[in-house]
Amino acid sequence: MSGKKKRSPFHGAEDDAGAPTRINLTALMDILSNIIFFLMASFGAQTLELTSASKVQLPSSTSELTLKMSISVAVGMEEMFVEDEPVGRLDKGALVGLDEARFHPRLEETLKRVRAERLAKNEQKKDADEVILFIADRRLEFNTIDRVMKTCARAGFTKFRFAVSKK
Amino acid sequence: MAGGGGGDQATDFDLTALMDVLSNIIFFLMASFGAAVVAVLPTSVPTLSDSGENDTARDEEQVTVTMRLFQDGGVEISAANNDMLPEELAPYEKKIPAKDGKMDLVAVNDHLWGIKNKFRKSKNIVIVPDDKVTYELLVDAMDVSRERHMVADGKSVYPQMFPAVVVSSMVK
């Protein structure tokens, strides 16, 4: 070890003559700012509140289509949500509370209400108000998926976007 | 840019603290960005037509493919066109049994690619899973029918096959 004073690579250290070293950080600041703006923009576009579906294990897919916000229906192994609002229960992945025609009345009512509320807010119809973002557990059987999708269709939603995790 | 000094003299602002803050924000955003790995698969359910028409293909360059999915991973594929005879479409029917307890992704993809090559304008596929088929298997079927992986000039390309998916169930 030499007897020289330890020199910091950043501002505040002193050179051999005792004068403070001045490193111009402006360029680095510019780079960092640009990275932050890029990341914030990407983050904003990708964020999805999956809080209601926190117990849902999404299936994985090779799809590269990016997420677009729309009315979400989340189906886990025990509970079902529309936009974070619980609308029904499942017993080991099987829907409980189906009517005689095997539709889910509460899901249908909630979807119709949510759609009416959204349409009341918007002057024009938006694509997001016509499509269901379908967040379902990968272990669910198709008979459950089918009942939920058909109930959605009866409420006026025939188009879906399946949420998947990228492979 | 912000903070730039004028002339030959360096600005005397101590930017170290601000650098620390910005670095922290970057690490946080990068961590969050890495976790945002959700994509979507578009699909629809069949609906009644007011006119009584159906969506089965008519153009001779396209067919509507139907893929039945079985619980064990087996697949049954057929093609339909309102203006073609069943005998003309018979070569495109195929049963592909499961392989090692899973869907034979390669065989299914190969067969669908053969149909796509014959009927270039085709885009629609109707997937009909059995009741006990898992959602994961349904997503696999959508993946395997959507595109094909090929290598051209040393680069991977993914030509589309049947991106328009309708999920239906058997009439009981």
XYZ file of C-alpha atoms in Angstrom:
339
model
C 0.000 0.000 0.000
C 1.337 3.413 -0.831
C 1.098 6.303 1.540
C -0.944 8.329 -0.925
C -4.433 9.494 -0.077
C -7.123 7.150 -1.485
C -8.648 8.663 -4.587
C -12.353 8.346 -5.267
C -13.425 8.048 -8.881
C -16.200 10.471 -8.148
C -16.512 14.049 -7.102
C -15.010 15.214 -3.859
C -11.568 13.604 -3.932
C -8.478 15.693 -4.046
C -5.608 15.471 -6.463
C -1.943 15.369 -5.500
C -1.768 19.145 -5.311
C -4.729 19.213 -2.893
C -7.222 20.729 -5.341
C -10.617 18.988 -5.598
C -11.010 16.697 -8.624
C -13.839 17.701 -10.892
C -15.502 15.017 -12.922
C -18.207 16.203 -15.248
C -21.164 13.886 -14.688
C -23.478 15.654 -17.100
C -23.140 13.133 -19.930
C -23.723 10.236 -17.557
C -26.773 12.009 -16.161
C -28.138 12.347 -19.683
C -27.682 8.635 -20.345
C -29.349 7.682 -17.068
C -32.250 10.024 -17.736
C -32.794 8.492 -21.168
C -32.731 4.971 -19.748
C -35.249 5.974 -17.090
C -37.646 7.496 -19.625
C -37.405 4.377 -21.794
C -38.014 2.036 -18.894
C -40.898 4.098 -17.552
C -42.585 4.127 -20.958
C -42.192 0.367 -21.355
C -43.278 -0.230 -17.792
C -46.446 1.813 -18.241
C -47.430 -0.128 -21.343
C -46.814 -3.535 -19.837
C -48.154 -3.181 -16.339
C -51.185 -5.239 -15.574
C -52.887 -5.406 -12.284
C -53.245 -9.077 -11.676
C -53.938 -8.588 -8.024
C -57.251 -10.381 -8.178
C -55.618 -13.273 -9.905
C -52.601 -13.512 -7.686
C -53.252 -17.200 -7.122
C -53.642 -17.886 -10.810
C -50.897 -19.851 -12.537
C -50.943 -18.632 -16.119
C -50.183 -21.075 -18.929
C -47.042 -20.328 -20.895
C -47.114 -19.487 -24.579
C -44.871 -18.424 -27.433
C -47.191 -15.503 -28.178
C -45.503 -12.122 -28.488
C -48.678 -10.063 -28.600
C -48.517 -7.351 -26.016
C -51.083 -6.816 -23.376
C -53.887 -4.338 -23.966
C -56.147 -3.324 -21.178
C -59.734 -4.458 -21.375
C -62.371 -5.825 -19.025
C -60.697 -8.599 -17.099
C -62.211 -11.874 -16.005
C -59.939 -13.874 -13.725
C -60.681 -17.499 -12.922
C -58.609 -19.248 -10.312
C -59.071 -22.682 -8.807
C -61.233 -21.304 -6.002
C -62.588 -17.921 -6.975
C -63.629 -15.878 -10.000
C -63.335 -12.104 -10.412
C -64.472 -9.416 -12.798
C -62.217 -6.379 -12.539
C -61.100 -7.392 -9.031
C -64.693 -7.878 -7.887
C -65.391 -11.412 -6.696
C -68.323 -12.851 -8.636
C -68.291 -16.530 -7.910
C -66.658 -19.510 -6.307
C -65.193 -22.688 -7.675
C -64.949 -26.034 -6.001
C -61.617 -27.570 -7.013
C -61.815 -25.862 -10.377
C -65.515 -26.557 -10.995
C -67.858 -23.572 -11.165
C -70.436 -23.279 -8.403
C -73.715 -21.418 -8.878
C -74.604 -22.261 -12.479
C -78.228 -21.925 -13.516
C -80.311 -24.591 -15.279
C -78.895 -23.640 -18.660
C -75.387 -23.950 -17.167
C -74.600 -20.239 -17.355
C -73.294 -18.180 -14.443
C -75.924 -15.512 -13.685
C -73.803 -13.383 -11.391
C -70.937 -13.247 -13.864
C -73.340 -12.227 -16.602
C -74.947 -9.494 -14.497
C -71.602 -8.109 -13.423
C -70.247 -8.020 -16.965
C -73.320 -6.222 -18.228
C -73.041 -3.693 -15.425
C -69.319 -3.109 -15.965
C -69.873 -2.674 -19.668
C -72.707 -0.189 -19.091
C -70.544 1.772 -16.674
C -67.680 1.916 -19.164
C -69.910 2.921 -22.030
C -71.410 5.661 -19.888
C -67.920 7.048 -19.295
C -66.823 6.927 -22.940
C -68.263 9.006 -25.722
C -67.293 6.414 -28.284
C -67.117 2.651 -28.105
C -63.624 1.415 -27.495
C -62.184 -1.929 -28.482
C -61.246 -2.463 -24.865
C -64.933 -2.432 -23.921
C -65.714 -5.263 -26.329
C -62.966 -7.732 -25.461
C -62.440 -9.781 -22.343
C -58.953 -10.139 -20.930
C -59.224 -13.727 -19.773
C -56.920 -14.641 -16.926
C -57.309 -18.291 -16.046
C -55.391 -20.909 -14.159
C -53.606 -23.377 -16.418
C -54.941 -26.337 -14.401
C -58.599 -25.540 -15.086
C -60.518 -27.988 -17.223
C -62.190 -26.896 -20.417
C -65.712 -27.483 -19.116
C -65.128 -24.642 -16.626
C -63.430 -22.413 -19.216
C -66.263 -23.111 -21.631
C -68.959 -22.162 -19.110
C -67.219 -18.874 -18.317
C -66.645 -18.011 -21.976
C -70.200 -18.831 -22.941
C -71.550 -16.741 -20.089
C -69.335 -13.880 -21.273
C -70.686 -14.368 -24.794
C -74.249 -14.212 -23.499
C -73.368 -10.929 -21.800
C -72.237 -9.605 -25.187
C -68.519 -10.399 -25.126
C -67.554 -12.829 -27.856
C -63.914 -11.822 -28.215
C -61.221 -12.764 -25.750
C -57.565 -12.245 -25.107
C -56.077 -15.093 -23.111
C -53.435 -13.824 -20.721
C -50.373 -16.065 -20.878
C -46.865 -15.899 -19.564
C -44.193 -15.684 -22.226
C -42.041 -18.775 -22.711
C -29.250 18.594 -22.230
C -30.160 19.247 -18.654
C -27.350 20.253 -16.388
C -24.916 20.969 -19.175
C -22.289 23.500 -18.305
C -21.408 26.333 -20.601
C -17.958 27.194 -21.861
C -14.851 25.333 -20.792
C -15.562 25.378 -17.082
C -17.155 22.373 -15.396
C -20.289 23.131 -13.424
C -19.838 22.955 -9.692
C -23.116 21.179 -8.904
C -22.639 18.036 -6.864
C -24.584 15.518 -8.917
C -23.532 12.475 -6.901
C -26.707 12.307 -4.825
C -28.877 12.703 -7.898
C -26.883 9.958 -9.599
C -27.611 7.669 -6.679
C -31.324 8.366 -6.884
C -31.411 7.805 -10.640
C -29.448 4.579 -10.337
C -31.907 3.277 -7.753
C -34.855 4.146 -9.964
C -33.215 2.339 -12.884
C -32.627 -0.819 -10.871
C -36.219 -0.783 -9.626
C -37.631 -0.265 -13.114
C -35.402 -2.935 -14.618
C -36.491 -5.427 -11.984
C -40.151 -4.612 -12.602
C -39.704 -4.692 -16.368
C -38.249 -8.171 -16.157
C -41.319 -9.377 -14.277
C -43.742 -8.017 -16.871
C -43.780 -11.076 -19.083
C -47.463 -11.327 -19.792
C -48.601 -11.711 -23.395
C -52.018 -12.388 -24.861
C -53.611 -14.833 -27.288
C -56.620 -13.518 -29.201
C -59.590 -15.831 -29.630
C -63.360 -15.807 -29.865
C -66.374 -18.010 -29.310
C -68.850 -18.977 -32.036
C -71.949 -16.847 -32.358
C -75.276 -17.197 -34.139
C -75.433 -15.462 -37.483
C -78.545 -13.363 -38.200
C -78.437 -14.355 -41.846
C -78.169 -18.067 -41.157
C -74.832 -18.167 -42.983
C -71.839 -19.897 -41.504
C -68.208 -18.856 -41.527
C -66.906 -21.929 -43.281
C -64.570 -20.990 -46.109
C -65.868 -20.729 -49.696
C -62.841 -19.502 -51.598
C -60.972 -22.496 -53.034
C -57.723 -21.134 -51.689
C -58.861 -21.385 -48.130
C -60.352 -23.861 -45.711
C -61.568 -23.684 -42.150
C -59.605 -26.123 -40.063
C -61.170 -27.924 -37.132
C -58.982 -29.415 -34.447
C -60.489 -31.720 -31.850
C -58.448 -31.984 -28.700
C -58.562 -34.976 -26.431
C -57.706 -35.176 -22.764
C -54.699 -37.443 -23.364
C -53.163 -35.001 -25.868
C -54.483 -36.737 -28.956
C -55.647 -34.527 -31.821
C -58.044 -34.960 -34.721
C -57.720 -32.481 -37.581
C -60.073 -31.863 -40.488
C -60.605 -29.159 -43.082
C -63.872 -27.710 -44.397
C -64.888 -25.641 -47.378
C -68.503 -25.079 -48.408
C -67.662 -25.243 -52.098
C -65.537 -28.372 -52.031
C -66.516 -32.000 -51.968
C -65.752 -34.089 -48.888
C -63.574 -36.375 -51.031
C -61.391 -33.423 -51.985
C -60.841 -32.547 -48.350
C -60.410 -36.105 -47.077
C -56.592 -36.074 -47.484
C -56.391 -33.317 -44.883
C -58.120 -35.305 -42.168
C -55.755 -36.860 -39.706
C -55.731 -38.350 -36.239
C -52.529 -37.655 -34.384
C -52.193 -39.675 -31.194
C -50.457 -38.342 -28.104
C -46.746 -38.939 -27.823
C -45.290 -39.762 -24.406
C -48.553 -38.635 -22.797
C -48.443 -35.216 -24.450
C -49.633 -33.616 -27.636
C -47.316 -34.449 -30.531
C -46.528 -30.816 -31.282
C -44.220 -31.545 -34.218
C -46.653 -33.848 -36.007
C -49.580 -31.460 -35.461
C -47.566 -28.479 -36.650
C -46.342 -30.404 -39.724
C -49.847 -31.457 -40.727
C -51.269 -27.962 -40.282
C -48.377 -26.539 -42.291
C -49.241 -28.955 -45.090
C -52.829 -27.644 -45.097
C -51.640 -24.041 -44.983
C -49.341 -24.636 -47.941
C -52.190 -26.071 -49.988
C -54.721 -23.388 -49.003
C -52.613 -20.270 -48.641
C -55.408 -17.862 -47.682
C -56.557 -19.964 -44.751
C -56.434 -18.270 -41.365
C -59.286 -19.727 -39.352
C -59.126 -22.654 -37.019
C -61.839 -23.966 -34.729
C -60.460 -25.725 -31.666
C -62.865 -28.125 -30.007
C -61.469 -29.456 -26.728
C -62.989 -32.260 -24.714
C -64.429 -31.275 -21.340
C -61.466 -32.633 -19.414
C -58.793 -30.932 -21.510
C -56.791 -28.490 -19.406
C -56.498 -24.810 -20.228
C -52.756 -25.309 -20.600
C -53.272 -27.902 -23.339
C -55.698 -25.565 -25.100
C -53.051 -22.814 -25.093
C -50.494 -25.308 -26.447
C -52.888 -26.146 -29.278
C -53.312 -22.454 -30.066
C -49.542 -22.005 -30.119
C -48.891 -24.981 -32.369
C -51.516 -23.882 -34.887
C -50.632 -20.181 -34.956
C -47.190 -20.210 -36.543
C -44.346 -22.374 -37.745
C -40.709 -22.084 -36.900
C -38.449 -22.105 -39.959
C -34.899 -21.121 -40.705
C -34.237 -18.989 -43.773
C -30.758 -17.679 -44.603
C -29.596 -18.696 -41.161
C -32.302 -16.669 -39.437
C -35.375 -17.908 -37.589
C -38.642 -16.910 -39.209
C -42.172 -17.588 -37.999
C -44.682 -17.620 -40.866
C -48.275 -17.468 -39.670
C -50.561 -20.427 -40.168
C -53.929 -20.131 -38.431
C -53.947 -17.069 -36.167
C -57.746 -16.645 -36.093
C -58.855 -19.048 -33.383
C -62.391 -19.895 -32.387
C -62.772 -22.012 -29.275
C -65.867 -24.150 -29.301
C -67.294 -27.130 -27.478
C -69.020 -30.256 -28.691
C -72.778 -29.981 -29.062
C -74.363 -32.199 -26.417
